[in-house]
Tab-separated table of C-alpha atoms in Angstrom:
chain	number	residue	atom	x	y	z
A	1	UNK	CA	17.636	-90.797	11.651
A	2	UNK	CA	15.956	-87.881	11.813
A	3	UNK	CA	18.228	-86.324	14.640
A	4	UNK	CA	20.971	-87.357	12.712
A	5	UNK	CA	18.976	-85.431	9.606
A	6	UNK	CA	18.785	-82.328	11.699
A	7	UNK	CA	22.182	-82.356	13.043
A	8	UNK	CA	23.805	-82.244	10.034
A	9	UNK	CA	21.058	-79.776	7.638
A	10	UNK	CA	22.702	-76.347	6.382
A	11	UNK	CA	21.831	-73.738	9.258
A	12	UNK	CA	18.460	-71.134	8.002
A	13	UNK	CA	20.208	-68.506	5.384
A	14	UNK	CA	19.623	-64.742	5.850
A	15	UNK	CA	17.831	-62.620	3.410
A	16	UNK	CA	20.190	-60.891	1.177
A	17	UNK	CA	20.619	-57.303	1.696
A	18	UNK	CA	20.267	-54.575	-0.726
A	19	UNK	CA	23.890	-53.723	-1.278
A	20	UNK	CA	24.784	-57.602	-1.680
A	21	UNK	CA	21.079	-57.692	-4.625
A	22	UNK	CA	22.512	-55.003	-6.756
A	23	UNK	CA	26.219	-56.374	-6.556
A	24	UNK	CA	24.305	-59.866	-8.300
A	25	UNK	CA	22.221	-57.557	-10.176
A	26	UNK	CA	24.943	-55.361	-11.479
A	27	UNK	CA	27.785	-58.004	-11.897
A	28	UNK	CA	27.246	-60.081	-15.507
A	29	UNK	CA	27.954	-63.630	-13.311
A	30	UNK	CA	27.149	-66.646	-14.484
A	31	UNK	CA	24.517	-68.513	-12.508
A	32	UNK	CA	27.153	-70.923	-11.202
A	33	UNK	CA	29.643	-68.065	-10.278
A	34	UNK	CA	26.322	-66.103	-9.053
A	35	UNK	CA	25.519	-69.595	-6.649
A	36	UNK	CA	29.090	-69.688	-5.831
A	37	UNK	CA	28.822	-65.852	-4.465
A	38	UNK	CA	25.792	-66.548	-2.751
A	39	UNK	CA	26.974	-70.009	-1.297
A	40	UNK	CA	30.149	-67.679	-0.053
A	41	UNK	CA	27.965	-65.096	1.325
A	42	UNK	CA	25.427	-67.615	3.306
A	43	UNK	CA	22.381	-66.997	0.767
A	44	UNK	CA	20.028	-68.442	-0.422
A	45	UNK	CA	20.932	-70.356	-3.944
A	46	UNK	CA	19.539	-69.389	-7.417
A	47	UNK	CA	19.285	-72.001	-8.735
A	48	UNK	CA	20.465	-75.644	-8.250
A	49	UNK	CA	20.852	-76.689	-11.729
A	50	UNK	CA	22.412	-75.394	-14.536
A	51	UNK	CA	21.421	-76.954	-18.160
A	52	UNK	CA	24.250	-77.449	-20.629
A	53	UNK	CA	22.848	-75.296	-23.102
A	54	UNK	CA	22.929	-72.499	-20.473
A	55	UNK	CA	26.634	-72.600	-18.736
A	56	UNK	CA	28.161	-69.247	-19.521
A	57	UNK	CA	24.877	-67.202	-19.779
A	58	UNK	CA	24.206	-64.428	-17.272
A	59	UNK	CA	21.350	-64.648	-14.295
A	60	UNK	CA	18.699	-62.729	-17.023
A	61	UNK	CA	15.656	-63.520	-18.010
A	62	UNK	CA	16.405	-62.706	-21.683
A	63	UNK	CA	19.217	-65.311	-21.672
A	64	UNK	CA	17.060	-67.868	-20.072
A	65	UNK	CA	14.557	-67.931	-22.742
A	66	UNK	CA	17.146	-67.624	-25.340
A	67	UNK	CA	18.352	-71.314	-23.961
A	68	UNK	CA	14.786	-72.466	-22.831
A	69	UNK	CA	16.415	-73.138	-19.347
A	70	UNK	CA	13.497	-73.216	-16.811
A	71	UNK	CA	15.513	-73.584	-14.335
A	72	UNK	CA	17.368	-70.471	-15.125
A	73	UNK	CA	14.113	-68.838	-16.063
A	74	UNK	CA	12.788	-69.448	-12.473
A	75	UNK	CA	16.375	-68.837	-10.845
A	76	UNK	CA	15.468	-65.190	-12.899
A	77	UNK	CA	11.885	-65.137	-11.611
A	78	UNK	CA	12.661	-65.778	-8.160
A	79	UNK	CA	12.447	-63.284	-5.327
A	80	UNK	CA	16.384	-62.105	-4.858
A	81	UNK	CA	16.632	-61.987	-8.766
A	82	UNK	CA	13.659	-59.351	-8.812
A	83	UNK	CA	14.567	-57.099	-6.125
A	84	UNK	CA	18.120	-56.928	-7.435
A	85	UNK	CA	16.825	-56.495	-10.842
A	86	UNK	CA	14.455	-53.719	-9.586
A	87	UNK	CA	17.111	-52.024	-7.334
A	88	UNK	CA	19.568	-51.986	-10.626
A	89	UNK	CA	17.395	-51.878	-13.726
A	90	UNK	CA	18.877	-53.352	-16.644
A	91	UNK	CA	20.822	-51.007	-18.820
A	92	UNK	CA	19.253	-51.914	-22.511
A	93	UNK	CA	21.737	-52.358	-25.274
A	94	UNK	CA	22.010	-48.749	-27.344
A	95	UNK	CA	22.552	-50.843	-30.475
A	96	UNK	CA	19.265	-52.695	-29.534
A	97	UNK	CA	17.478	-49.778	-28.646
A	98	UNK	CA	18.562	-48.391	-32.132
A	99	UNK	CA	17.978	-51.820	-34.585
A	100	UNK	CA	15.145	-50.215	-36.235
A	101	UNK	CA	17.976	-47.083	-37.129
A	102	UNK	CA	20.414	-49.339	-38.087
A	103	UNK	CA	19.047	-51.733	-39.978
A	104	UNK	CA	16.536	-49.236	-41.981
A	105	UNK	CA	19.855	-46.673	-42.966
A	106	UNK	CA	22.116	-49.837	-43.521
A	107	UNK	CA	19.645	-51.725	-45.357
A	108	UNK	CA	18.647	-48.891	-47.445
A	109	UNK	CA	22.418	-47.934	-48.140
A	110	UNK	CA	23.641	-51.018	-49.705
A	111	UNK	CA	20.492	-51.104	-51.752
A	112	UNK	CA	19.998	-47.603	-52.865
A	113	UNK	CA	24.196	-47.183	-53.701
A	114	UNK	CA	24.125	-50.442	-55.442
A	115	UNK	CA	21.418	-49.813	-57.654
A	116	UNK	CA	22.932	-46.601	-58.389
A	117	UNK	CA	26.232	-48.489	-59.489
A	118	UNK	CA	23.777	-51.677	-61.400
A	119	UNK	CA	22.099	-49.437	-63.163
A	120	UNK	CA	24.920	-47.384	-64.324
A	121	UNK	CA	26.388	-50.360	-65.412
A	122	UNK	CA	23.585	-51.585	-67.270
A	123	UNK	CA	23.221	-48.627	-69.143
A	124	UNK	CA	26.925	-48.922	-70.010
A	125	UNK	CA	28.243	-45.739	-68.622
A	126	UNK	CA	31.543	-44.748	-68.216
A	127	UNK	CA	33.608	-45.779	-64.630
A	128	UNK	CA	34.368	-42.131	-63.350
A	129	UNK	CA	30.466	-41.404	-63.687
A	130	UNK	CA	29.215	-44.105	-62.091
A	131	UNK	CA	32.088	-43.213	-59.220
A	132	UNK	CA	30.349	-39.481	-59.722
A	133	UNK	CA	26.672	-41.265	-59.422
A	134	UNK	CA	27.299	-43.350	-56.571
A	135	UNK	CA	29.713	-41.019	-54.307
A	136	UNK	CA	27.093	-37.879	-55.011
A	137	UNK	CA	23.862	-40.327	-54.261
A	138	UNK	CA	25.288	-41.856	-50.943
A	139	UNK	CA	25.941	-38.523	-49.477
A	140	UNK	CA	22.260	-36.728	-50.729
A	141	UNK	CA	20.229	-39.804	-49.506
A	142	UNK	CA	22.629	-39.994	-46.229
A	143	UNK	CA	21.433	-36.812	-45.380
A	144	UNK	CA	17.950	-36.838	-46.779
A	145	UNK	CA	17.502	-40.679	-44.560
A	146	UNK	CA	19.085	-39.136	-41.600
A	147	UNK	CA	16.971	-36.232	-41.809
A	148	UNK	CA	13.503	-37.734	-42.233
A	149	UNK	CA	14.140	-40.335	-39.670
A	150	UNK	CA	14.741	-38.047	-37.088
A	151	UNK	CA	12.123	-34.889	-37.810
A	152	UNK	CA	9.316	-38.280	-38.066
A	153	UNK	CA	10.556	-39.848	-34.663
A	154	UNK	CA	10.107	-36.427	-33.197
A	155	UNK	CA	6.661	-36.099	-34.693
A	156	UNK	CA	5.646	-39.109	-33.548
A	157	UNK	CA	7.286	-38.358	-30.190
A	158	UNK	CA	5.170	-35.080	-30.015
A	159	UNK	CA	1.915	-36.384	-31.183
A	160	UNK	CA	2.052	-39.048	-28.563
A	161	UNK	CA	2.658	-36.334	-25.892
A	162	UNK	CA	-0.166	-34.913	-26.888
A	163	UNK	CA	-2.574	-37.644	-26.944
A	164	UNK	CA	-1.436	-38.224	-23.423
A	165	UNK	CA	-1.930	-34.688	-22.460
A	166	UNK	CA	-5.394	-34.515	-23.646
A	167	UNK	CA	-6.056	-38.032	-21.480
A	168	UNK	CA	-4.614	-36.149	-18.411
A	169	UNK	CA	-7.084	-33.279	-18.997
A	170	UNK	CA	-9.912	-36.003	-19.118
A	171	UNK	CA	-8.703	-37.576	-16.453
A	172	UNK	CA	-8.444	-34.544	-14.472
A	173	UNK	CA	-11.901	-33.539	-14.641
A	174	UNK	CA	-13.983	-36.560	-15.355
A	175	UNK	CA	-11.823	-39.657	-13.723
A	176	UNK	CA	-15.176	-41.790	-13.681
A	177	UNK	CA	-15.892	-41.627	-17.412
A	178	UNK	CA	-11.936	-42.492	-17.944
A	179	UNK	CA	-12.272	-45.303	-15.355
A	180	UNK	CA	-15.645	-46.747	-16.896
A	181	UNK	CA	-13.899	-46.470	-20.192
A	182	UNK	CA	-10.634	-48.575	-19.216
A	183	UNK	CA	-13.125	-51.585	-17.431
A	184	UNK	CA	-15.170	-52.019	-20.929
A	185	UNK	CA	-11.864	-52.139	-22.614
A	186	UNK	CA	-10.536	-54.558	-20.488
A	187	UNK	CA	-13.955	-55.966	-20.133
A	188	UNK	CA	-13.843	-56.309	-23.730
A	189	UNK	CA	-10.305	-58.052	-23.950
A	190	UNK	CA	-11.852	-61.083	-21.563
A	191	UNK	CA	-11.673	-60.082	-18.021
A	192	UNK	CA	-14.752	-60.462	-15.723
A	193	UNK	CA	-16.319	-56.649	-15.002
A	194	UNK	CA	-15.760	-56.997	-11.521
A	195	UNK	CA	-11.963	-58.462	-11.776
A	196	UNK	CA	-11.623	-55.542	-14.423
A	197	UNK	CA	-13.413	-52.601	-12.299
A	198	UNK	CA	-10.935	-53.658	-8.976
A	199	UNK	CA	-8.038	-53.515	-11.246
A	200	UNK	CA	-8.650	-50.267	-13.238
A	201	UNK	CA	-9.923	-48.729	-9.617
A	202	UNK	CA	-6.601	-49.818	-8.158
A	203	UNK	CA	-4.699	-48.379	-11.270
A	204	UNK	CA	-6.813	-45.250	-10.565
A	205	UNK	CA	-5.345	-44.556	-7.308
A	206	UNK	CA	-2.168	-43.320	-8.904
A	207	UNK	CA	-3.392	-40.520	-11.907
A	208	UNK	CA	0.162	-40.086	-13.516
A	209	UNK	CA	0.308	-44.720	-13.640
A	210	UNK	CA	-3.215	-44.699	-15.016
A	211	UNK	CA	-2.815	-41.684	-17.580
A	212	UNK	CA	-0.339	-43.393	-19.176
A	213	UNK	CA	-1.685	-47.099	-18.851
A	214	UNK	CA	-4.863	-45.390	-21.196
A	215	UNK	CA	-2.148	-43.999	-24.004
A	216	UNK	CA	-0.916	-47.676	-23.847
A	217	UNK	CA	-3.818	-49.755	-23.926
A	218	UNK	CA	-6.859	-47.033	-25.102
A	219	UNK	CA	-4.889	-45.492	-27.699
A	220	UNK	CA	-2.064	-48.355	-28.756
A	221	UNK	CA	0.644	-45.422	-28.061
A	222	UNK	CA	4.201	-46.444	-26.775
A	223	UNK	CA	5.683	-43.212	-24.923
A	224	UNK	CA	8.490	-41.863	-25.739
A	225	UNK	CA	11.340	-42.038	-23.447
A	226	UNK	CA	12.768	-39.248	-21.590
A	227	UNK	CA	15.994	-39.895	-22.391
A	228	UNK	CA	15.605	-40.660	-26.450
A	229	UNK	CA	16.617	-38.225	-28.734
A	230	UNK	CA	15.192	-38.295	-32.127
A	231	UNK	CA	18.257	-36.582	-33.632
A	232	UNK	CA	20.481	-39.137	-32.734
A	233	UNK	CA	18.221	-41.659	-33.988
A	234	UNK	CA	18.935	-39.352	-37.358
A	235	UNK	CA	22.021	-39.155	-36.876
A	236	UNK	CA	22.466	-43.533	-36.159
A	237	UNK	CA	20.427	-43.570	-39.450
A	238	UNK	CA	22.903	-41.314	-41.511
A	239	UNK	CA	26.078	-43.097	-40.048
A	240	UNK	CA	24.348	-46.621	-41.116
A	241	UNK	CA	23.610	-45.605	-44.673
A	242	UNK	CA	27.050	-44.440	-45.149
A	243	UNK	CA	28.853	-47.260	-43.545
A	244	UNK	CA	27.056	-49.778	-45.710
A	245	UNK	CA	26.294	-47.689	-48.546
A	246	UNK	CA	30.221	-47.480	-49.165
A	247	UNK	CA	31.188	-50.647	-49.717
A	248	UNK	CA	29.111	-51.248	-53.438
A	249	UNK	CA	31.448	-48.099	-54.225
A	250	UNK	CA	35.115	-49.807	-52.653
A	251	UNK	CA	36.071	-51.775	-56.020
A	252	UNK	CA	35.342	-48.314	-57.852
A	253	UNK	CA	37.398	-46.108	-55.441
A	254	UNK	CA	40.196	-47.813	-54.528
A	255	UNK	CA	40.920	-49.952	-58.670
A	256	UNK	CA	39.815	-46.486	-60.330
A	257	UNK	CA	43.144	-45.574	-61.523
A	258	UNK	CA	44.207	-48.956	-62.644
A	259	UNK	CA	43.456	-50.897	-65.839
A	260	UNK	CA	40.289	-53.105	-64.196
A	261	UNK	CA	37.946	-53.943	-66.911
A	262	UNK	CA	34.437	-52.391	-65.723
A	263	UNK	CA	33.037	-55.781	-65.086
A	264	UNK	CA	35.724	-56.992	-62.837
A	265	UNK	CA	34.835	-53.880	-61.104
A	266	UNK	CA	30.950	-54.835	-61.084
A	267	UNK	CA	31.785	-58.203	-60.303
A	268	UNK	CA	33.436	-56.748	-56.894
A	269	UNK	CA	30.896	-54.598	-56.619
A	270	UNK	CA	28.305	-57.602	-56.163
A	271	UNK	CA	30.541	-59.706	-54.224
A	272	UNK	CA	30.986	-57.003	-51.671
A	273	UNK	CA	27.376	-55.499	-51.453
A	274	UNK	CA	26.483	-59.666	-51.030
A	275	UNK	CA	28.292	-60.069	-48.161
A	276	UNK	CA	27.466	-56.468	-46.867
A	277	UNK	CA	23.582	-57.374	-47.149
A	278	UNK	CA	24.247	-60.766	-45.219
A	279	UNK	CA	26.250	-59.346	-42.654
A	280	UNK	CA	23.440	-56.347	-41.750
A	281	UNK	CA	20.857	-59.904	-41.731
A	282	UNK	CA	23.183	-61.264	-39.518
A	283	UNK	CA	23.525	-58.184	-37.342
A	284	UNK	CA	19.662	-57.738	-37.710
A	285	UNK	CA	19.028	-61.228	-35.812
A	286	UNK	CA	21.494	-60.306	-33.007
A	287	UNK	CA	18.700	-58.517	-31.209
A	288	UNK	CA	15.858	-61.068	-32.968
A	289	UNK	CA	15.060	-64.409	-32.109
A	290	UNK	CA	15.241	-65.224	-36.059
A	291	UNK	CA	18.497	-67.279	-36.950
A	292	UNK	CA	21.247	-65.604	-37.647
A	293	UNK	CA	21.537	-67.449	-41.111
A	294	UNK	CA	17.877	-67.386	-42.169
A	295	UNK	CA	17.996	-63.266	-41.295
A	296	UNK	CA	21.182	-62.926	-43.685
A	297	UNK	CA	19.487	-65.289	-46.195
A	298	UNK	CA	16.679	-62.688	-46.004
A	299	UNK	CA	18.090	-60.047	-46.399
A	300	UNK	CA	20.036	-61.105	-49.070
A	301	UNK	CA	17.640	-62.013	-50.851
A	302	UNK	CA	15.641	-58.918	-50.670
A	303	UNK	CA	18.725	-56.969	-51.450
A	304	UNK	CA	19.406	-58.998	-54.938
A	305	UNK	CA	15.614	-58.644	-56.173
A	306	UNK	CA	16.126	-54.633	-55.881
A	307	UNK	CA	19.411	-54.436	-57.472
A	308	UNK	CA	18.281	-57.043	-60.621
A	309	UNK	CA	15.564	-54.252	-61.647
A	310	UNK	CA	17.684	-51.849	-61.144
A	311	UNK	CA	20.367	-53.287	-63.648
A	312	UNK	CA	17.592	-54.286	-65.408
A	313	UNK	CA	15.941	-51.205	-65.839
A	314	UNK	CA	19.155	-49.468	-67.125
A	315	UNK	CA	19.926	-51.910	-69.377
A	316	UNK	CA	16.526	-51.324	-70.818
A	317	UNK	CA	16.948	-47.517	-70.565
A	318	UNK	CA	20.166	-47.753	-72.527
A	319	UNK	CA	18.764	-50.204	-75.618
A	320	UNK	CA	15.820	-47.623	-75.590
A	321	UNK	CA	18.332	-44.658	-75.968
């Protein structure tokens, strides 16, 4: 039996080279199509199952957890899925990298443009001024969004840059204190002091890795990336507010000449800035793990609140006046 075993077990696989690791690592496979390749090639498997939830996703850690597969998590984790991974890094969606942009100009658009165009029509004011109102407001707080988002990412981005600089110069000409410092903190966090000296001692080895490791866990500092720009996170920002700032104005512009009674035209108003404010949830929970409905909900629900007070308060305004 056991000749028989041997005589018919798959001959030893080579290791994978590094050309074939970033062809898996740059390719968006599935992990059958990925086995399939590697089965083809005479290499070692990623994986030998593939859970139902999980057919169609790509060999990525990300998608893995997104499915709770473990055995496409460990296909992920395993030793040809790092190297590849680490000979092609994984290009990060821009839209991702941006949510914060998008979602902040977006989110502020519809609101800020809508409670323009409630609170106009609360106070009863004519239809061409609260076109005037809500045209001249989305442009003004486009700008003025776009603007402040970008000049306080760069702050941010400078005063970070200069914490680390000033962590260089300590590390420069004291390294002990810097290196005592980092083994209380991670003494501190609940590692033993010896564990936590022969790790920050190792760290210390390379100055640049350890200057930056301090700004991280010392200081609570994220670097900035080289390649971010803080005016194009302005400039995401402005494009967001004015994308979804529009639409609370659409049923204005496009039914202003006709004979539209102003609360058909407020009605439309609603309708679209509801669906607007459900679709940037939606689009929010695209790069979260909340549910896609529960992060509309959300956001829809946040949206309405603002733009009640604002009718509200012109309604109030315009009894008072």
């Amino acid at each position: 039996f056991s000749q028989a075993a041997a005589a018919t077990a798959p001959p030893e696989r080579d290791a994978p080279t590094m050309v074939e690791l970033a062809t898996v690592a740059q390719s968006k496979l599935t992990l059958s199509e990925v086995d399939a390749l590697l089965r083809k090639q005479k290499l070692p498997a990623t994986t030998t199952a593939v859970s139902p939830a999980c057919k169609g996703e790509v060999v990525d850690p990300k998608a893995a957890f997104v499915c709770l597969d473990i055995d496409a998590s460990k296909a992920a984790h395993s030793a040809t899925a790092i190297s590849a991974r680490l000979i092609a890094p994984e290009k990060h969606s821009g839209v991702g990298d941006r949510l914060k942009s998008v979602v902040y100009g977006g989110l502020d658009g519809i609101i800020t443009t809508f409670a323009v165009v409630a609170g106009a029509t609360g106070g009863h004011l004519d239809t061409s001024i609260i076109l005037i109102l809500g045209v001249s407001s989305l442009i003004a707080d486009a700008v003025s969004m776009g603007m402040g988002d970008a000049i306080s990412s760069k702050a941010e981005g400078e005063m970070v840059l200069k914490e680390r600089e000033r962590e260089a110069w300590e590390m420069e000409n004291f390294p002990e204190g810097e290196v005592e410092e980092m083994v209380q903190l991670y003494t501190e966090r609940g590692l033993s002091e010896d564990v936590a000296r022969t790790v920050v001692e190792g760290m210390a080895t390379n100055p640049d890795f350890f200057v930056d490791q301090m700004v991280t866990d010392e200081l609570g500092l994220e670097l900035p990336d080289e390649e971010d720009n803080p005016w194009t996170n302005g400039l995401v920002t402005f494009g967001s507010f004015v994308c979804f700032g529009v639409f609370p104005l659409l049923a204005y512009i496009c039914l202003d000449q006709t004979s539209a009674h102003q609360d058909t035209l407020f009605g439309l108003s609603c309708a679209l800035t509801a669906i607007m404010l459900f679709v940037l949830g939606v689009v929010k929970s695209r790069f979260t793990n909340q549910h896609w409905a529960l992060a509309g909900g959300e956001i829809l629900g946040l949206g309405s609140f603002t733009a009640a007070i604002a009718y509200a308060i012109g309604a109030m305004v315009e009894a008072i006046v």
